[in-house]
mmCIF file of C-alpha atoms in Angstrom:
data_model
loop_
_atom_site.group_PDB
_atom_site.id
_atom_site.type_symbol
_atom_site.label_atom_id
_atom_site.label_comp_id
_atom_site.label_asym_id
_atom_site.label_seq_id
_atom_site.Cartn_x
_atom_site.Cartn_y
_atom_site.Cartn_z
ATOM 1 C CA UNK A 5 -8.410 -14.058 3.907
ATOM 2 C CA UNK A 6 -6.930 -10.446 4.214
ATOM 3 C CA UNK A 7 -4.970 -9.290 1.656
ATOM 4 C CA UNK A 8 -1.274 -9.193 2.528
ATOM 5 C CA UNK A 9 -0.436 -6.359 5.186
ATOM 6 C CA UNK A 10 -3.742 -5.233 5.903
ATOM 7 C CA UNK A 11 -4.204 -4.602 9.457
ATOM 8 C CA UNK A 12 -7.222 -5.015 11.592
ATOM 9 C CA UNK A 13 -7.103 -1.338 13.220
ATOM 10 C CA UNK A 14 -7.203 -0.036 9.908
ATOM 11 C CA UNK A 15 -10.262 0.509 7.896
ATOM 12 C CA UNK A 16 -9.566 -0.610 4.115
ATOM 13 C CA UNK A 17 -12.885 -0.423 1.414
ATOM 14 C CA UNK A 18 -10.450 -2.413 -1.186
ATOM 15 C CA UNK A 19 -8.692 -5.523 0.075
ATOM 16 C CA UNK A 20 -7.365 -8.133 -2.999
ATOM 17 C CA UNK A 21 -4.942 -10.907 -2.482
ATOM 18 C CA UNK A 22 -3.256 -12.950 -4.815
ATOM 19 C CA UNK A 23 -5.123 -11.197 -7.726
ATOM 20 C CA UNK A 24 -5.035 -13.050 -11.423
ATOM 21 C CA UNK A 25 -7.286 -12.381 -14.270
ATOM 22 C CA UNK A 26 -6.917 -13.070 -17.770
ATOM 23 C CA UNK A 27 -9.713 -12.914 -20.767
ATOM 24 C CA UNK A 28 -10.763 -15.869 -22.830
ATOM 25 C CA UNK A 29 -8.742 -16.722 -25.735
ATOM 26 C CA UNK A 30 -10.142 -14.996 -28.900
ATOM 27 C CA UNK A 31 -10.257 -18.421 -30.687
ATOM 28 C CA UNK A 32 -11.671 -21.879 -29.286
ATOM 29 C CA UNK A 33 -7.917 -23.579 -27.802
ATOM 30 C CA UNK A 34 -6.168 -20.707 -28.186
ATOM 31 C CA UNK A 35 -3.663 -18.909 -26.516
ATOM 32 C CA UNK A 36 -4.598 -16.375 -23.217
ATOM 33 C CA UNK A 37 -2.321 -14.729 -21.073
ATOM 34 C CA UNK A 38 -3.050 -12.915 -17.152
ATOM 35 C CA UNK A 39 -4.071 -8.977 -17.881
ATOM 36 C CA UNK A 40 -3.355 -8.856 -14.168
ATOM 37 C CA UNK A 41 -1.371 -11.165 -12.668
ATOM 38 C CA UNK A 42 -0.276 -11.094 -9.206
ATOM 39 C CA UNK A 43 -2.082 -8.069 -7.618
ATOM 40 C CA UNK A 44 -1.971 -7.629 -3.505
ATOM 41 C CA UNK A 45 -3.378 -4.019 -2.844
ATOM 42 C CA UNK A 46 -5.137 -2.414 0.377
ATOM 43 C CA UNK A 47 -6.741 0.897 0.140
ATOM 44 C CA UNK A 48 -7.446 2.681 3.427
ATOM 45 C CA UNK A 49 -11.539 4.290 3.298
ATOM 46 C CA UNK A 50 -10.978 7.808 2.120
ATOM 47 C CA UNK A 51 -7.836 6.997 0.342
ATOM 48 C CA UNK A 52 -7.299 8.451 -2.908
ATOM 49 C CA UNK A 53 -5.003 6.146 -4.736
ATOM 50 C CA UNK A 54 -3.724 6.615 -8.443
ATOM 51 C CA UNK A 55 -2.783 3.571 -11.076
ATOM 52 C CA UNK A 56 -0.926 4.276 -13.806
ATOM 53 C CA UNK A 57 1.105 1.806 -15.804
ATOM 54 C CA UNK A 58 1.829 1.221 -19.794
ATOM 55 C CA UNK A 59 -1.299 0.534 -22.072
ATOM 56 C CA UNK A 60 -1.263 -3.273 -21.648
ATOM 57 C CA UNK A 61 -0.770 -2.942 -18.354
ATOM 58 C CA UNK A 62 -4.302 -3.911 -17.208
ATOM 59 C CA UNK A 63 -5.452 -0.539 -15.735
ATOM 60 C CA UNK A 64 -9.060 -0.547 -16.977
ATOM 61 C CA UNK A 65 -9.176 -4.094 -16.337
ATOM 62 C CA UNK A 66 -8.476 -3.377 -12.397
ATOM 63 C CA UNK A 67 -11.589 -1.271 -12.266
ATOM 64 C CA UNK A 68 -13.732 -3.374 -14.205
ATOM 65 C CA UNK A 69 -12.952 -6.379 -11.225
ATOM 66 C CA UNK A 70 -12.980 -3.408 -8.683
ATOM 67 C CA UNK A 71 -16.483 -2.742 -9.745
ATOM 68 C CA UNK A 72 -17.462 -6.570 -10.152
ATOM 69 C CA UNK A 73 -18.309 -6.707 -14.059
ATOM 70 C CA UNK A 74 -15.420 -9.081 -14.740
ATOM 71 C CA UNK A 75 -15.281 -11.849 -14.878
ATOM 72 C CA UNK A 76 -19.582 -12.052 -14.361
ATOM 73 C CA UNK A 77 -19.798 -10.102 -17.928
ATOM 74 C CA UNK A 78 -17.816 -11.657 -20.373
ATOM 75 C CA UNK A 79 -16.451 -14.323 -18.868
ATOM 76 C CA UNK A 80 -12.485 -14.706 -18.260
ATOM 77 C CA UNK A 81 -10.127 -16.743 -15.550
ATOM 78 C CA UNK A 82 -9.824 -15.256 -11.898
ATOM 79 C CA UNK A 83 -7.813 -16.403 -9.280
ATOM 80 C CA UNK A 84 -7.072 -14.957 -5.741
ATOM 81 C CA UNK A 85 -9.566 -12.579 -3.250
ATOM 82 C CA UNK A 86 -11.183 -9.152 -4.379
ATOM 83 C CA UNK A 87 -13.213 -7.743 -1.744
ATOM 84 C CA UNK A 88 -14.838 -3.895 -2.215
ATOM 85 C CA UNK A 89 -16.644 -2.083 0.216
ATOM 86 C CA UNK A 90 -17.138 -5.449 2.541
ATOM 87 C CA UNK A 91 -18.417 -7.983 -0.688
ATOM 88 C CA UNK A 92 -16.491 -10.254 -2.649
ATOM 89 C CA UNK A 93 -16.863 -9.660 -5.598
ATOM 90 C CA UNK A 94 -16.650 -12.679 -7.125
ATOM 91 C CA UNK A 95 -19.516 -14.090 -4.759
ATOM 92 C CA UNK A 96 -21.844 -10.808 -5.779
ATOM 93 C CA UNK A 97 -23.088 -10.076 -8.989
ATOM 94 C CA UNK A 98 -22.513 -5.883 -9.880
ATOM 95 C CA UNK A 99 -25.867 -4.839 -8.741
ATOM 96 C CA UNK A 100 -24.808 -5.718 -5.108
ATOM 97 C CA UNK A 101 -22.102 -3.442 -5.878
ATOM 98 C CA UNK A 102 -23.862 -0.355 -7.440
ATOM 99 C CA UNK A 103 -24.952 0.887 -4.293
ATOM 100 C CA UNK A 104 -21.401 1.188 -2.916
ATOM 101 C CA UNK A 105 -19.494 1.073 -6.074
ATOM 102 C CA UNK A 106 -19.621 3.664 -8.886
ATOM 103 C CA UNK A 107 -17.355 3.638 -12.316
ATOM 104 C CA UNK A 108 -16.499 6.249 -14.834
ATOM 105 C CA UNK A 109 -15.802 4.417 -17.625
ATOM 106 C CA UNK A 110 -12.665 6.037 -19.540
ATOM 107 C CA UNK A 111 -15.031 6.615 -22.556
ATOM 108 C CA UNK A 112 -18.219 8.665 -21.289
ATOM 109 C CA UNK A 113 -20.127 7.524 -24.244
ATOM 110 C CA UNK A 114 -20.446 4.121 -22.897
ATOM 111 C CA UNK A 115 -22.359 5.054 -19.659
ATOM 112 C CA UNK A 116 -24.157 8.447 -21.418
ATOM 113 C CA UNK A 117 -27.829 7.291 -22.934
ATOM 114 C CA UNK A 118 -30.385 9.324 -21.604
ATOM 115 C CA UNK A 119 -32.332 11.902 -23.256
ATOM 116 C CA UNK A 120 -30.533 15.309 -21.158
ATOM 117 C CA UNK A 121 -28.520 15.720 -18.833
ATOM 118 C CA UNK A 122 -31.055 15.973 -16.040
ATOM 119 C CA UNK A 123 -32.602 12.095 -17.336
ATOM 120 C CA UNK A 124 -28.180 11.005 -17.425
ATOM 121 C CA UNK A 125 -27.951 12.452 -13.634
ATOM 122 C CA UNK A 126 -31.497 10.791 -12.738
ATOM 123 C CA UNK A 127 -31.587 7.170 -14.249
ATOM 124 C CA UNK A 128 -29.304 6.214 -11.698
ATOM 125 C CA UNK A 129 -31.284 7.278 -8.689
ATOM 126 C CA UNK A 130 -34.810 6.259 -9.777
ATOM 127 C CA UNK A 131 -32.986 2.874 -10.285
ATOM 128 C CA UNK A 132 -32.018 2.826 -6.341
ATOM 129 C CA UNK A 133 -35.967 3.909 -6.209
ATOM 130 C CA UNK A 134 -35.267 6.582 -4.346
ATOM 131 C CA UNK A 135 -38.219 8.747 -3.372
ATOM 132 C CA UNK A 136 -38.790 11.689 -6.184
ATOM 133 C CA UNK A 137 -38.241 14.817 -4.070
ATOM 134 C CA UNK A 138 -34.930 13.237 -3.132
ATOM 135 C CA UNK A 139 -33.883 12.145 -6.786
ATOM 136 C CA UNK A 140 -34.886 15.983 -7.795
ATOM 137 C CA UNK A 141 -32.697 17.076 -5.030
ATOM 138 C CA UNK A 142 -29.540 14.960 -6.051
ATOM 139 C CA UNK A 143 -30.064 16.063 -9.460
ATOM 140 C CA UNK A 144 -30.188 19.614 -8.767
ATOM 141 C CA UNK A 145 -27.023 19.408 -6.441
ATOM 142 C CA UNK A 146 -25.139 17.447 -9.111
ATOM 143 C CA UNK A 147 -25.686 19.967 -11.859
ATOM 144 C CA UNK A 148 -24.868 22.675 -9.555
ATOM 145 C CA UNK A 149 -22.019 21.029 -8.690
ATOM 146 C CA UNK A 150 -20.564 20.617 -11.458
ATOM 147 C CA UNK A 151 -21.022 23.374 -13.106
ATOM 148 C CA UNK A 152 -23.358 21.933 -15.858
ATOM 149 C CA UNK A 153 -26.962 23.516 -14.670
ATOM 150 C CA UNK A 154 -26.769 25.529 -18.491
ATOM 151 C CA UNK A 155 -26.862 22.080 -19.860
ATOM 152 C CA UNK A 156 -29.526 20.522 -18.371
ATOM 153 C CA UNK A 157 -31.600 19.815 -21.282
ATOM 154 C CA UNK A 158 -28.967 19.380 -23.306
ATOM 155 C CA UNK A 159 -28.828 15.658 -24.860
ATOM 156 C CA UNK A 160 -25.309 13.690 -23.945
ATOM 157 C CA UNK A 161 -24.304 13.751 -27.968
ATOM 158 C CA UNK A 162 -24.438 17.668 -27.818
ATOM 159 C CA UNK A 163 -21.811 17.728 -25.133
ATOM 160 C CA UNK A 164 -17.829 18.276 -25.501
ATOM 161 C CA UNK A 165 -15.575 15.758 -24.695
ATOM 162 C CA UNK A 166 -14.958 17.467 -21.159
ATOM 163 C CA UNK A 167 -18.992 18.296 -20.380
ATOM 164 C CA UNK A 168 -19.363 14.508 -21.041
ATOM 165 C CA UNK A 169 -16.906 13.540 -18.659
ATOM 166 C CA UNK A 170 -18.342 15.927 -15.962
ATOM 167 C CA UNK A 171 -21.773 14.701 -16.938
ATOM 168 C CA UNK A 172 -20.853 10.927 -16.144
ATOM 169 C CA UNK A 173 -19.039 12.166 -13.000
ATOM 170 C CA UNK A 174 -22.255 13.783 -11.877
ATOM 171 C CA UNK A 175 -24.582 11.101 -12.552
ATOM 172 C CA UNK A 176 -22.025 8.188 -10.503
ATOM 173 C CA UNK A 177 -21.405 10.530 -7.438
ATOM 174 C CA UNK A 178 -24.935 11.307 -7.210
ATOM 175 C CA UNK A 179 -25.679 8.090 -6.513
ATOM 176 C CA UNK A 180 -23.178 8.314 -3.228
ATOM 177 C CA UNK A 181 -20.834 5.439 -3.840
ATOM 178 C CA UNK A 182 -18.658 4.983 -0.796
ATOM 179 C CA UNK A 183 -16.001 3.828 -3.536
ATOM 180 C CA UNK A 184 -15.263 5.942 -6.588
ATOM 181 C CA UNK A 185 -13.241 4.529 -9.726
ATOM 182 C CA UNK A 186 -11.874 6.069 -12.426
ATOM 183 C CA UNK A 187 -10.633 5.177 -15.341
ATOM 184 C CA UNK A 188 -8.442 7.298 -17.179
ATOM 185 C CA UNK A 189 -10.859 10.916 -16.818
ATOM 186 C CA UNK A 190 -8.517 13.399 -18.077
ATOM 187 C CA UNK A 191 -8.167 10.766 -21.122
ATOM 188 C CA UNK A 192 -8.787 11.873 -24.894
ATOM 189 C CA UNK A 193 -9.515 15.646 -23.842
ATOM 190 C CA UNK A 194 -8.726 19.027 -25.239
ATOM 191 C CA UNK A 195 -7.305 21.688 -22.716
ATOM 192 C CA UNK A 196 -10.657 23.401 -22.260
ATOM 193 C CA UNK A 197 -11.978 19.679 -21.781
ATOM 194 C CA UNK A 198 -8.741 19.056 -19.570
ATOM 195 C CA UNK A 199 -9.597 21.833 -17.523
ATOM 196 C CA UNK A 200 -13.181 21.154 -17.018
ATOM 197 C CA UNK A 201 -12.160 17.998 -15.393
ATOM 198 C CA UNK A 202 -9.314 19.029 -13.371
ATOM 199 C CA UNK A 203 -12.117 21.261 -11.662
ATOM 200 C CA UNK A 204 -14.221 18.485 -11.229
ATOM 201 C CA UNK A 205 -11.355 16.602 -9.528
ATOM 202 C CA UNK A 206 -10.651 19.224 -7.063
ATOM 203 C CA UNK A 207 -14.620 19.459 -6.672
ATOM 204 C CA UNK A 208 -14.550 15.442 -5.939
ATOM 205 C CA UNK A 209 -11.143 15.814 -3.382
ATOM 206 C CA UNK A 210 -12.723 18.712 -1.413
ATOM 207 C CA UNK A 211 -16.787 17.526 -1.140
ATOM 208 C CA UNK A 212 -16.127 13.603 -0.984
ATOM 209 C CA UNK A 213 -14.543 11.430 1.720
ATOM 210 C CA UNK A 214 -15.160 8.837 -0.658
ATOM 211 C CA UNK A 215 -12.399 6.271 -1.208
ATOM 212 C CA UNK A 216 -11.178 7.395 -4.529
ATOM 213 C CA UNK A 217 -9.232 4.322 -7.487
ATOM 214 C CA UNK A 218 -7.947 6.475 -10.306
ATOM 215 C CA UNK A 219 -6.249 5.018 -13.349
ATOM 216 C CA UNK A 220 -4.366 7.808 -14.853
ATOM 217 C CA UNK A 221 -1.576 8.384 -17.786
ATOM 218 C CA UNK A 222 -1.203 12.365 -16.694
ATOM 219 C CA UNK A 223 1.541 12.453 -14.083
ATOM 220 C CA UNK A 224 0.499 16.043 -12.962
ATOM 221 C CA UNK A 225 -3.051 15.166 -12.691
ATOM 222 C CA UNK A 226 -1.543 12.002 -10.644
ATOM 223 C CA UNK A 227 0.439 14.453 -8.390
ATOM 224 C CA UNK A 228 -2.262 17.229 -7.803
ATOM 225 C CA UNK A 229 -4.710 14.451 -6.519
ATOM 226 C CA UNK A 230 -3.403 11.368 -4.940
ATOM 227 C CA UNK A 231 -2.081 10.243 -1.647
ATOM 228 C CA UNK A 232 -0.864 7.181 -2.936
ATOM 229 C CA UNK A 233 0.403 5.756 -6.565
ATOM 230 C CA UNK A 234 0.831 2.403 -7.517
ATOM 231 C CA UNK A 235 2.300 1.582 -11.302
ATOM 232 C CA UNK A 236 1.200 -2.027 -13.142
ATOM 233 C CA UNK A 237 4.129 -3.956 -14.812
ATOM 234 C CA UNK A 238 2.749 -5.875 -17.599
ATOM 235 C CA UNK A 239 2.260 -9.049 -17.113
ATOM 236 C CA UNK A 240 4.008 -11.683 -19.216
ATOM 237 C CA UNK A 241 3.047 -15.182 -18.175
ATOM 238 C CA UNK A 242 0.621 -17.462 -19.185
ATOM 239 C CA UNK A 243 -2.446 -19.125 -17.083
ATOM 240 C CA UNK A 244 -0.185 -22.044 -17.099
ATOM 241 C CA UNK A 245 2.215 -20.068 -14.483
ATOM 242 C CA UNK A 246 1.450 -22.068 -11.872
ATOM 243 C CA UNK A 247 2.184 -19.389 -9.039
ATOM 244 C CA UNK A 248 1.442 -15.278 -9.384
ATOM 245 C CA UNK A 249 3.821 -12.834 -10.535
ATOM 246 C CA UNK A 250 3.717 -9.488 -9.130
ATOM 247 C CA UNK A 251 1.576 -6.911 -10.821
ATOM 248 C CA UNK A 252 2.453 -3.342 -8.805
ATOM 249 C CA UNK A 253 6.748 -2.250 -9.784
ATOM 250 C CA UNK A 254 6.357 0.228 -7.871
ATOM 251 C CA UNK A 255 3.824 1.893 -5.092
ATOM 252 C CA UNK A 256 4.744 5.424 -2.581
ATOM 253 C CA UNK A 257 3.469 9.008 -2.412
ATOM 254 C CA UNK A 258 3.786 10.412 -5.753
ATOM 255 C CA UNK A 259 6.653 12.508 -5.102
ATOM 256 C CA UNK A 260 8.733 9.437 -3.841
ATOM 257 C CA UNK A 261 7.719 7.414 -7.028
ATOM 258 C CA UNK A 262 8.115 10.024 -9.633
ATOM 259 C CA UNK A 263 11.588 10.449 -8.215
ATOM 260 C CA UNK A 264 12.280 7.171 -9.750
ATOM 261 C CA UNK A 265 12.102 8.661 -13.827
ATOM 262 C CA UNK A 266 14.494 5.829 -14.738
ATOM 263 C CA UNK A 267 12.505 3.079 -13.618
ATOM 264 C CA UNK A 268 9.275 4.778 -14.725
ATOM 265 C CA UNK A 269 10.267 5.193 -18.056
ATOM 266 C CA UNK A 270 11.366 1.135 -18.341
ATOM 267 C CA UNK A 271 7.548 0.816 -17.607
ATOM 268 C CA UNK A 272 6.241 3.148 -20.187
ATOM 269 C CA UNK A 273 5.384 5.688 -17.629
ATOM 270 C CA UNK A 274 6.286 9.429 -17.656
ATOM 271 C CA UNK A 275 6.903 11.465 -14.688
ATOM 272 C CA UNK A 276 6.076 15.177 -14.595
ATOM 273 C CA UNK A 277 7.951 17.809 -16.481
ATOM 274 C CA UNK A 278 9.537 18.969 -13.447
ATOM 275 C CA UNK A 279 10.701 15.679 -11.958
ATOM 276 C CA UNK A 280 12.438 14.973 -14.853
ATOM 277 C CA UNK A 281 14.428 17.884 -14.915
ATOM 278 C CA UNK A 282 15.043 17.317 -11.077
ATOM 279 C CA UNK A 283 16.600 14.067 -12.463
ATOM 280 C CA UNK A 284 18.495 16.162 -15.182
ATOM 281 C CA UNK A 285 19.659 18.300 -12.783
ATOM 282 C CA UNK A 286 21.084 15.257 -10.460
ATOM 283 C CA UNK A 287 22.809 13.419 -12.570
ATOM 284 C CA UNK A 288 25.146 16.540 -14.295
ATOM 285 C CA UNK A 289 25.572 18.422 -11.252
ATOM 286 C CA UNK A 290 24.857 15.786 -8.252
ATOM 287 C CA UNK A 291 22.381 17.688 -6.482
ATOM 288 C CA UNK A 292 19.311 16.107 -4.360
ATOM 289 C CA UNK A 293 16.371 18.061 -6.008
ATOM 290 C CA UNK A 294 12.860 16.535 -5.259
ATOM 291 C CA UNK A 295 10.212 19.061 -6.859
ATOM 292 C CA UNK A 296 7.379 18.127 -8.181
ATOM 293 C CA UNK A 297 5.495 22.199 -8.853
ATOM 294 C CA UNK A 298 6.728 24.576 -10.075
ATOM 295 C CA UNK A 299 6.586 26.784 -6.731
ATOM 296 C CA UNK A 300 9.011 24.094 -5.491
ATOM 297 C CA UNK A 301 11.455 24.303 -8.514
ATOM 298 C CA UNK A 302 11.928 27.852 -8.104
ATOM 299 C CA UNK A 303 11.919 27.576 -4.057
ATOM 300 C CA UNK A 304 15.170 25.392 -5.231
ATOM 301 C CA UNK A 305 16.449 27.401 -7.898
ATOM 302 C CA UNK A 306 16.257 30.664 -7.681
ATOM 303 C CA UNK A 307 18.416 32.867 -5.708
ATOM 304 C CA UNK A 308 17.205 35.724 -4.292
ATOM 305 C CA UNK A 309 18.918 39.272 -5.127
ATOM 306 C CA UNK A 310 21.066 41.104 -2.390
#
């Protein structure tokens, strides 16, 4: 079954219904509780849709199920539909995913092994068994692309915090998933390493048509990128619960959620600097700003001479 609102003259690569997941217990008997409880979400193909939501919240959870490692690594309790790029996932085991599913994990060094970063980009591709001129090609294209052809024999543990990030980037997209998550990539960086990203973003928006899941705690990095931005509540209830909750509080364009700096902060989510002092601005002086950059905040604000 569809998940709810989908439409058949629309073309969605992420359909889930009724979505519940919760880990084992850590001891034999013991307590466990949903991660995600409650999820109904369509994503349109070429969509690029942004999660954010508190820590417990069960935003690196999502992607693992929207890439198909949980529950068939690790184990866990999953109720409801997930389908990704036409497969449930549940039915498929991840590699009937890789081909149309790639993940960035939210720490690089989890998916970074290889000897340079030419082996990193490469691993994947000889892994499809894709002829070698082509894999050469890829590689080249992904280095270029990315802006890390100085580093190509440079070994993953060499790397900043930001060249990882672009490395694992490189090495998922060159492997031309139709359906792109990631998890938390401006996460843990410096500014030079924040920067390096952000590129790498834009790089992604303006090459790819991909259909792009981001899970993301910077709410300008959120607002430069996505069409559409859903935010997690955490989820209280128990497996016992005998009917989902409802896991997304909130879900518009960015600009019509980050109005809402109240509400995000109840979920432990911040808005951008400048939609907060929109809000400031609102509530002493009644005014209806709405700016999310700062073009638009001195569009607003400033009057012009003469």
């Amino acid at each position: 079954s569809l998940a709810a609102g989908s439409s058949p003259n629309v073309s969605h690569d992420i359909l889930a219904s009724g979505l519940r997941f919760a880990y084992p217990a850590l001891e034999p008997g013991g307590p466990a509780r949903w991660v995600i409880d409650g999820l109904d979400l369509q994503v349109r193909t070429g969509e690029w849709l942004a999660v954010m939501g508190a820590s417990d919240a069960g935003k690196t959870t999502l992607c693992l199920l929207l890439a198909g490692l949980v529950p068939h690594l690790g184990g866990g309790t999953l109720e409801g539909q997930i389908v990704v790029a036409g497969r449930d996932t549940l039915e498929h085991l991840p590699p009937a995913l890789v081909t149309s599913v790639g993940l960035l994990f939210q720490e690089p060094d989890a998916q970074l092994f290889n000897a340079d970063a030419e082996a990193e980009i490469a691993w994947g591709l000889e892994n499809l068994g894709l002829p070698p001129a082509e894999i050469q090609g890829r590689v080249d294209q992904a280095l270029d692309q990315f802006g890390l052809e100085p580093l190509r024999h440079r070994p993953p543990d060499q790397l900043s915090g930001g060249e990882k990030k672009r490395l694992a980037l490189a090495s998922v997209l060159a492997m031309q998933p139709s359906v792109i998550i990631l998890d938390e990539p401006m996460g843990g960086l410096d500014p030079a390493g924040r920067e390096q990203v952000l590129e790498a973003l834009a790089t992604l928006r303006r090459d790819r048509s991909a259909t792009i899941v981001m899970t993301e705690s910077d709410p300008e990095a959120v607002a430069a990128f996505a069409d559409r931005l859903i935010v997690l509540e955490r989820p209280a209830r128990h497996p016992s619960a005998s009917e989902p909750g409802q896991a997304i509080a909130l879900s518009g364009t960015p600009r019509d959620v980050f109005q809402q700096v109240d509400r995000l902060a109840d979920l432990g989510v911040s808005a951008p600097q400048l939609s907060r002092l929109a809000a400031c601005l609102n509530r002493r002086l009644g005014t209806q700003f709405n700016f999310l950059t700062l073009d638009e905040a001195l569009a607003a604000l400033v009057v012009p001479l003469g």
